[in-house]
Tab-separated table of C-alpha atoms and ligand atoms in Angstrom:
chain	number	residue	atom	x	y	z
B	29	MET	CA	0.000	0.000	0.000
B	30	ASN	CA	1.261	3.516	-0.851
B	31	PRO	CA	1.821	5.905	2.069
B	32	LEU	CA	-1.093	8.336	2.364
B	33	PRO	CA	-0.397	11.940	1.267
B	34	GLY	CA	0.767	14.270	4.042
B	35	ARG	CA	-1.367	17.152	2.832
B	36	VAL	CA	-4.611	17.530	0.916
B	37	ARG	CA	-6.011	20.563	-0.893
B	38	ILE	CA	-9.756	21.012	-0.583
B	39	VAL	CA	-11.738	22.798	-3.284
B	40	GLU	CA	-14.888	24.079	-1.582
B	41	VAL	CA	-17.750	23.901	-4.091
B	42	GLY	CA	-20.654	24.514	-1.701
B	43	PRO	CA	-21.456	28.054	-2.887
B	44	ARG	CA	-21.739	26.747	-6.477
B	45	ASP	CA	-22.451	22.988	-6.663
B	46	GLY	CA	-24.319	23.085	-3.361
B	47	LEU	CA	-26.418	26.204	-3.797
B	48	GLN	CA	-27.223	25.464	-7.461
B	49	ASN	CA	-29.267	22.491	-6.234
B	50	GLU	CA	-31.009	24.063	-3.278
B	51	ALA	CA	-34.698	24.823	-3.674
B	52	LYS	CA	-34.368	28.140	-1.868
B	53	ALA	CA	-32.352	30.968	-3.430
B	54	VAL	CA	-29.992	32.702	-1.004
B	55	PRO	CA	-29.654	36.535	-1.164
B	56	THR	CA	-26.339	37.755	-2.568
B	57	GLU	CA	-25.109	39.372	0.673
B	58	LYS	CA	-25.790	36.123	2.589
B	59	LYS	CA	-23.809	34.145	0.027
B	60	ALA	CA	-20.948	36.635	0.463
B	61	GLU	CA	-21.110	36.181	4.252
B	62	PHE	CA	-21.112	32.371	3.832
B	63	ILE	CA	-17.986	32.636	1.664
B	64	ARG	CA	-16.319	34.939	4.241
B	65	LEU	CA	-16.935	32.278	6.890
B	66	LEU	CA	-15.483	29.580	4.606
B	67	VAL	CA	-12.338	31.684	4.139
B	68	ALA	CA	-12.149	32.206	7.909
B	69	ALA	CA	-12.280	28.410	8.328
B	70	GLY	CA	-9.124	28.095	6.209
B	71	LEU	CA	-10.543	27.158	2.809
B	72	THR	CA	-8.354	28.562	0.050
B	73	ASP	CA	-10.043	27.354	-3.144
B	74	ILE	CA	-13.673	28.379	-3.291
B	75	GLU	CA	-15.955	27.874	-6.273
B	76	ALA	CA	-18.227	30.814	-5.671
B	77	ALA	CA	-20.530	31.080	-8.669
B	78	SER	CA	-21.490	30.006	-12.147
B	79	PHE	CA	-21.877	31.901	-15.418
B	80	VAL	CA	-24.298	29.451	-17.007
B	81	HIS	CA	-27.677	30.527	-18.364
B	82	PRO	CA	-29.602	32.107	-15.475
B	83	LYS	CA	-32.771	30.492	-16.760
B	84	TRP	CA	-31.309	27.022	-16.060
B	85	VAL	CA	-29.735	27.848	-12.712
B	86	PRO	CA	-31.619	30.826	-11.250
B	87	GLN	CA	-30.067	30.226	-7.804
B	88	LEU	CA	-26.736	31.493	-9.198
B	89	ALA	CA	-28.062	34.259	-11.453
B	90	ASP	CA	-26.388	36.866	-9.213
B	91	ALA	CA	-22.846	35.641	-10.020
B	92	GLN	CA	-21.593	39.038	-11.133
B	93	GLU	CA	-22.883	40.933	-8.071
B	94	LEU	CA	-21.610	38.219	-5.742
B	95	ILE	CA	-18.078	38.224	-7.134
B	96	ALA	CA	-17.945	42.001	-6.801
B	97	ARG	CA	-18.668	41.582	-3.074
B	98	LEU	CA	-15.964	38.984	-2.319
B	99	ASP	CA	-13.041	40.198	-0.222
B	100	PRO	CA	-9.643	39.452	-1.697
B	101	ALA	CA	-7.693	37.383	0.821
B	102	PRO	CA	-4.046	36.297	0.609
B	103	GLY	CA	-3.702	32.781	-0.765
B	104	VAL	CA	-7.424	32.474	-1.533
B	105	ARG	CA	-8.652	31.694	-5.056
B	106	TYR	CA	-12.292	32.213	-5.996
B	107	SER	CA	-13.552	30.522	-9.142
B	108	ALA	CA	-16.698	30.209	-11.241
B	109	LEU	CA	-18.095	27.789	-13.828
B	110	VAL	CA	-18.099	28.959	-17.440
B	111	PRO	CA	-19.855	26.911	-20.161
B	112	ASN	CA	-19.109	29.011	-23.270
B	113	MET	CA	-17.833	32.360	-24.617
B	114	LYS	CA	-20.903	34.224	-23.407
B	115	GLY	CA	-20.197	32.908	-19.909
B	116	LEU	CA	-16.546	33.913	-20.211
B	117	GLU	CA	-17.459	37.473	-21.153
B	118	ARG	CA	-19.644	37.695	-18.055
B	119	ALA	CA	-16.829	36.162	-15.968
B	120	ILE	CA	-14.253	38.638	-17.290
B	121	SER	CA	-16.453	41.612	-16.479
B	122	SER	CA	-16.964	40.278	-12.930
B	123	GLY	CA	-13.198	40.388	-12.335
B	124	ILE	CA	-12.865	36.709	-11.338
B	125	ARG	CA	-9.342	35.308	-11.782
B	126	ARG	CA	-10.127	31.586	-12.090
B	127	ILE	CA	-12.780	29.757	-14.114
B	128	ALA	CA	-13.788	26.148	-14.682
B	129	VAL	CA	-15.007	24.644	-17.944
B	130	PHE	CA	-17.039	21.454	-17.744
B	131	THR	CA	-17.839	18.483	-19.923
B	132	ALA	CA	-18.619	14.813	-19.329
B	133	ALA	CA	-17.470	11.278	-20.093
B	134	SER	CA	-20.996	10.390	-21.209
B	135	GLU	CA	-22.437	11.801	-24.410
B	136	THR	CA	-26.079	11.764	-23.277
B	137	PHE	CA	-25.367	13.446	-19.955
B	138	ASN	CA	-23.361	16.195	-21.648
B	139	ARG	CA	-26.179	16.927	-24.093
B	140	LYS	CA	-28.706	17.134	-21.267
B	141	ASN	CA	-26.399	19.312	-19.161
B	142	ILE	CA	-24.923	21.775	-21.644
B	143	ASN	CA	-26.719	20.966	-24.905
B	144	MET	CA	-23.480	19.854	-26.623
B	145	GLY	CA	-21.729	16.594	-27.483
B	146	ILE	CA	-18.401	15.897	-25.749
B	147	GLN	CA	-16.229	16.671	-28.798
B	148	GLU	CA	-18.333	19.720	-29.617
B	149	SER	CA	-17.878	21.023	-26.073
B	150	ILE	CA	-14.097	20.539	-26.202
B	151	GLU	CA	-13.965	22.434	-29.500
B	152	GLY	CA	-16.172	25.152	-28.034
B	153	PHE	CA	-13.901	25.467	-24.983
B	154	LYS	CA	-10.761	26.004	-27.052
B	155	PRO	CA	-11.284	29.719	-27.770
B	156	VAL	CA	-12.744	30.157	-24.264
B	157	VAL	CA	-9.648	28.724	-22.556
B	158	ASP	CA	-7.295	30.563	-24.937
B	159	ARG	CA	-8.965	33.887	-24.221
B	160	ALA	CA	-9.086	33.272	-20.470
B	161	LEU	CA	-5.388	32.351	-20.325
B	162	LYS	CA	-4.460	35.429	-22.393
B	163	LYS	CA	-6.304	37.519	-19.813
B	164	GLY	CA	-4.283	35.868	-17.026
B	165	ILE	CA	-7.330	33.937	-15.811
B	166	THR	CA	-6.438	30.365	-14.780
B	167	VAL	CA	-8.648	27.488	-15.875
B	168	ARG	CA	-9.791	24.263	-14.238
B	169	GLY	CA	-11.622	21.476	-16.113
B	170	TYR	CA	-14.370	19.133	-14.949
B	171	VAL	CA	-15.362	15.764	-16.312
B	172	SER	CA	-18.810	14.674	-15.118
B	173	THR	CA	-20.165	11.103	-15.021
B	174	CYS	CA	-16.714	9.495	-14.751
B	175	PHE	CA	-18.083	6.325	-13.159
B	176	VAL	CA	-21.814	5.992	-13.804
B	177	CYS	CA	-24.098	7.919	-16.149
B	178	PRO	CA	-27.778	8.165	-15.208
B	179	TYR	CA	-28.686	7.568	-18.874
B	180	GLU	CA	-25.931	5.287	-20.209
B	181	GLY	CA	-24.927	3.266	-17.115
B	182	ALA	CA	-21.306	2.288	-16.373
B	183	VAL	CA	-18.682	4.561	-17.937
B	184	GLY	CA	-15.369	3.051	-19.101
B	185	LYS	CA	-12.057	4.256	-17.673
B	186	GLU	CA	-10.638	4.675	-21.221
B	187	LYS	CA	-13.357	7.172	-22.105
B	188	VAL	CA	-12.659	9.151	-18.931
B	189	ALA	CA	-8.924	9.248	-19.719
B	190	GLU	CA	-9.656	10.405	-23.282
B	191	VAL	CA	-11.744	13.365	-22.072
B	192	VAL	CA	-9.213	14.251	-19.346
B	193	ARG	CA	-6.471	14.267	-22.017
B	194	SER	CA	-8.542	16.584	-24.255
B	195	LEU	CA	-9.041	19.028	-21.386
B	196	PHE	CA	-5.332	19.106	-20.514
B	197	GLY	CA	-4.702	19.607	-24.247
B	198	LEU	CA	-6.701	22.843	-24.029
B	199	GLY	CA	-4.390	24.193	-21.316
B	200	VAL	CA	-6.374	23.678	-18.120
B	201	ASP	CA	-4.125	23.335	-15.051
B	202	GLU	CA	-6.255	20.799	-13.141
B	203	VAL	CA	-9.022	18.329	-13.991
B	204	SER	CA	-11.703	17.296	-11.539
B	205	ILE	CA	-13.048	13.751	-11.874
B	206	GLY	CA	-16.763	13.897	-11.154
B	207	ASP	CA	-18.944	11.194	-9.637
B	208	THR	CA	-21.963	13.276	-10.588
B	209	THR	CA	-24.623	10.857	-9.408
B	210	GLY	CA	-22.755	9.703	-6.303
B	211	ALA	CA	-23.060	6.087	-7.435
B	212	ALA	CA	-19.355	5.159	-7.488
B	213	THR	CA	-17.933	2.666	-5.000
B	214	PRO	CA	-14.306	2.288	-3.861
B	215	ARG	CA	-13.845	-0.501	-6.404
B	216	ASP	CA	-14.865	1.869	-9.241
B	217	VAL	CA	-12.484	4.486	-7.854
B	218	GLU	CA	-9.667	1.948	-7.768
B	219	ILE	CA	-10.259	0.989	-11.409
B	220	THR	CA	-10.760	4.433	-12.952
B	221	GLY	CA	-8.592	6.401	-10.515
B	222	GLY	CA	-5.761	3.859	-10.881
B	223	HIS	CA	-5.997	4.137	-14.683
B	224	LEU	CA	-5.782	7.956	-14.559
B	225	ILE	CA	-2.897	8.068	-12.085
B	226	GLY	CA	-0.805	6.039	-14.504
B	227	GLN	CA	-1.308	8.635	-17.237
B	228	PHE	CA	-1.549	12.109	-15.704
B	229	PRO	CA	0.313	13.914	-12.901
B	230	VAL	CA	-1.591	13.268	-9.679
B	231	GLU	CA	-1.038	16.859	-8.497
B	232	LYS	CA	-3.283	17.962	-11.375
B	233	LEU	CA	-6.193	15.614	-10.696
B	234	ALA	CA	-8.999	16.276	-8.218
B	235	MET	CA	-11.701	13.871	-7.061
B	236	HIS	CA	-15.276	15.191	-6.939
B	237	PHE	CA	-17.666	12.881	-5.102
B	238	HIS	CA	-21.366	13.271	-4.467
B	239	ASP	CA	-22.808	11.345	-1.526
B	240	THR	CA	-26.076	9.911	-2.867
B	241	TYR	CA	-25.319	6.352	-1.723
B	242	GLY	CA	-23.217	7.311	1.302
B	243	MET	CA	-20.029	6.185	-0.469
B	244	ALA	CA	-18.210	9.529	-0.649
B	245	VAL	CA	-15.960	9.163	2.412
B	246	ALA	CA	-15.106	5.568	1.482
B	247	ASN	CA	-14.272	6.793	-2.015
B	248	VAL	CA	-11.987	9.482	-0.580
B	249	TYR	CA	-10.133	6.868	1.475
B	250	GLN	CA	-9.690	4.731	-1.616
B	251	SER	CA	-8.454	7.785	-3.551
B	252	LEU	CA	-5.957	8.693	-0.810
B	253	GLN	CA	-4.533	5.193	-1.016
B	254	LEU	CA	-4.059	5.677	-4.752
B	255	GLY	CA	-2.228	8.977	-4.063
B	256	PHE	CA	-4.927	11.561	-4.920
B	257	ASN	CA	-4.550	14.705	-2.840
B	258	ILE	CA	-7.110	17.221	-4.161
B	259	PHE	CA	-10.764	16.785	-3.200
B	260	ASP	CA	-13.881	18.820	-3.983
B	261	SER	CA	-16.506	19.024	-1.254
B	262	SER	CA	-19.307	21.257	-0.063
B	263	ALA	CA	-19.859	22.684	3.420
B	264	GLY	CA	-22.499	20.704	5.290
B	265	GLY	CA	-23.031	18.506	2.211
B	266	LEU	CA	-25.091	21.301	0.638
B	267	GLY	CA	-27.126	20.475	-2.417
B	268	GLY	CA	-29.494	17.629	-2.950
B	269	CYS	CA	-32.736	19.511	-3.222
B	270	PRO	CA	-35.237	18.014	-0.761
B	271	TYR	CA	-37.995	18.422	-3.379
B	272	SER	CA	-36.142	16.440	-5.992
B	273	PRO	CA	-35.895	12.765	-5.006
B	274	GLY	CA	-32.607	11.195	-6.039
B	275	ALA	CA	-30.657	14.440	-6.210
B	276	SER	CA	-27.905	14.552	-3.620
B	277	GLY	CA	-25.291	16.926	-2.326
B	278	ASN	CA	-21.534	16.708	-2.560
B	279	LEU	CA	-19.278	14.999	-0.096
B	280	ALA	CA	-19.600	17.217	3.000
B	281	THR	CA	-16.462	19.251	3.734
B	282	GLU	CA	-16.885	18.473	7.477
B	283	ASP	CA	-16.911	14.724	6.792
B	284	LEU	CA	-13.798	15.093	4.633
B	285	VAL	CA	-11.944	17.249	7.183
B	286	TYR	CA	-12.854	14.886	10.056
B	287	LEU	CA	-11.408	11.956	8.096
B	288	LEU	CA	-8.253	13.895	7.185
B	289	ASP	CA	-7.752	15.139	10.772
B	290	ARG	CA	-8.069	11.602	12.134
B	291	LEU	CA	-5.617	10.298	9.532
B	292	GLY	CA	-3.122	13.042	10.429
B	293	ILE	CA	-3.370	14.583	6.948
B	294	ALA	CA	-3.098	18.381	6.892
B	295	SER	CA	-5.751	20.417	5.055
B	296	GLY	CA	-5.431	23.823	6.736
B	297	VAL	CA	-9.158	23.790	7.525
B	298	SER	CA	-10.542	24.261	11.028
B	299	LEU	CA	-13.494	21.956	11.621
B	300	LYS	CA	-14.702	24.220	14.407
B	301	LEU	CA	-14.844	27.318	12.183
B	302	LEU	CA	-16.224	25.343	9.265
B	303	ARG	CA	-19.207	24.361	11.421
B	304	LEU	CA	-19.995	28.067	11.844
B	305	ALA	CA	-20.120	28.518	8.061
B	306	SER	CA	-22.367	25.478	7.594
B	307	HIS	CA	-24.731	26.436	10.440
B	308	PHE	CA	-24.969	29.912	8.940
B	309	ILE	CA	-25.990	28.659	5.479
B	310	ALA	CA	-28.309	26.003	6.969
B	311	GLY	CA	-30.075	28.860	8.760
B	312	GLU	CA	-30.431	30.786	5.496
B	313	LEU	CA	-31.843	27.718	3.737
B	314	ASP	CA	-33.985	26.913	6.735
B	315	ARG	CA	-33.108	23.241	6.647
B	316	GLU	CA	-30.829	20.731	8.321
B	317	LEU	CA	-27.806	19.848	6.179
B	318	PRO	CA	-26.884	16.198	5.599
B	319	SER	CA	-23.273	16.177	6.914
B	320	ARG	CA	-22.959	13.530	9.646
B	321	VAL	CA	-20.061	15.316	11.312
B	322	LEU	CA	-22.007	18.596	11.419
B	323	LYS	CA	-24.715	16.884	13.494
B	324	THR	CA	-22.171	16.010	16.222
B	325	ASN	CA	-20.902	18.559	18.753
W	117	LIG	P1	-27.937	26.843	-25.172
W	117	LIG	O1	-29.405	27.131	-25.115
W	117	LIG	O2	-27.476	25.701	-26.005
W	117	LIG	O3	-27.150	28.165	-25.547
W	117	LIG	O4	-27.447	26.633	-23.666
W	117	LIG	P2	-27.058	28.952	-26.914
W	117	LIG	O5	-25.616	29.196	-27.158
W	117	LIG	O6	-27.877	28.254	-27.986
W	117	LIG	O7	-27.782	30.351	-26.535
W	117	LIG	C1	-29.162	30.441	-26.246
W	117	LIG	C2	-29.422	31.740	-25.491
W	117	LIG	O8	-28.786	31.658	-24.219
W	117	LIG	C3	-28.853	32.995	-26.167
W	117	LIG	O9	-29.698	34.080	-25.823
W	117	LIG	C4	-27.528	33.192	-25.457
W	117	LIG	O10	-27.083	34.530	-25.478
W	117	LIG	C5	-27.879	32.765	-24.054
W	117	LIG	P3	-30.717	34.698	-26.902
W	117	LIG	O11	-29.833	35.109	-28.044
W	117	LIG	O12	-31.647	33.567	-27.235
W	117	LIG	O13	-31.348	35.825	-26.121
W	117	LIG	N1	-26.694	32.238	-23.340
W	117	LIG	C6	-26.273	32.677	-22.141
W	117	LIG	N2	-26.736	33.614	-21.287
W	117	LIG	C7	-26.033	33.812	-20.151
W	117	LIG	N3	-24.908	33.126	-19.815
W	117	LIG	C8	-24.432	32.177	-20.655
W	117	LIG	C9	-25.119	31.928	-21.864
W	117	LIG	N4	-24.896	31.070	-22.879
W	117	LIG	C10	-25.858	31.276	-23.777
W	117	LIG	N5	-23.331	31.496	-20.329
W	117	LIG	C11	-25.815	26.511	-21.922
W	117	LIG	C12	-26.114	26.219	-23.375
W	117	LIG	C13	-24.512	25.805	-21.576
W	117	LIG	C14	-25.651	28.005	-21.727
W	117	LIG	C15	-26.982	25.989	-21.043
W	117	LIG	O14	-27.252	24.662	-21.377
W	117	LIG	C16	-26.709	26.091	-19.560
W	117	LIG	O15	-26.553	27.155	-19.007
W	117	LIG	N6	-26.693	24.943	-18.836
W	117	LIG	C17	-26.524	24.911	-17.405
W	117	LIG	C18	-25.706	23.740	-17.067
W	117	LIG	C19	-25.369	23.728	-15.592
W	117	LIG	O16	-25.192	24.746	-14.944
W	117	LIG	N7	-25.228	22.512	-15.032
W	117	LIG	C20	-24.820	22.360	-13.681
W	117	LIG	C21	-23.354	22.602	-13.514
W	117	LIG	S1	-22.354	21.210	-14.006
W	117	LIG	C22	-22.256	20.258	-12.580
W	117	LIG	O17	-22.899	20.535	-11.602
W	117	LIG	C23	-21.327	19.089	-12.572
W	117	LIG	C24	-20.069	19.337	-11.731
W	117	LIG	O18	-20.397	19.668	-10.404
W	117	LIG	C25	-19.179	18.093	-11.722
W	117	LIG	C26	-19.957	16.805	-11.360
W	117	LIG	O19	-20.573	16.717	-10.291
W	117	LIG	O20	-19.916	15.918	-12.211
W	117	LIG	C27	-19.231	20.480	-12.324
W	118	LIG	MG1	-20.878	18.200	-8.855
């Protein structure tokens, strides 16, 4: 067995992946306060917003106003999703310095999500990434449905590697491997994660688990054993709209930090301060969040 990494970088996606799925929209100034509390807890990579079509994701329609309200903090990077050139133009005028483009390893899912085939999306991202990089904006890439697609079933590791390679070919500096439906198990992670680690630098690959089947923490442990050391998670396990059966939030940041703390792996995040951020946003949403660790004292 490989030694576990000594340090892990957490990419907090609660303000974007979490809030995009919540039934209740949160006012811009409350989102800004939530993000301030996340920074205070030690989170340094925060996906704050999304420049997709506001009709599809009305919860994040205030991206521009929100980014204008974020306090610059040393060592903290805020980022936002960008699906196309129109989204990039909006991102540039907001002043954000990091964006993320996103595609999938399943053709059907990608069409349903962004109305484009996989190859078409990669071609569409090329001028977007080029323009962003010229502006000094750094770019992350996402691949959704890396393990299971809700429409096509099991997704092959070769297909995932092919899409990851295309994204790196565009010039993104990191690719996040998405278990969009939260259906992956540690065995799936071993197969696909092991395949990717053999082909790409591990310091440029993040794991992005959703917790639909309660597998997210087990999947993190499997990933750590493979050498992965960047994980996406959302405070409190935000997301998973209670009115939409089957939808589920991300791996909760508290659950991730508890595991890392107990394994002696540094993350720079204070569980105590993180709880304050999660309780704050739970209050705004007027619901209990799913994180198991958050429910303890
Ligand atoms: P489309 O309808 O194909 O776009 O949508 P279009 O290019 O044909 O344009 C249609 C109209 O939309 C035009 O306006 C455009 O200007 C406008 P009109 O001329 O008709 O007045 N438009 C926009 N307006 C604002 N911002 C934009 C934009 N783009 C076009 N960026 C599009 C394509 C991608 C925009 C749409 O399908 C969309 O917004 N989808 C939302 C997808 C989304 O947010 N999904 C969730 C995030 S991904 C995720 O959660 C997975 C992840 O967490 C990883 C994992 O878990 O796997 C990352
Ligand atoms: Mg996600």
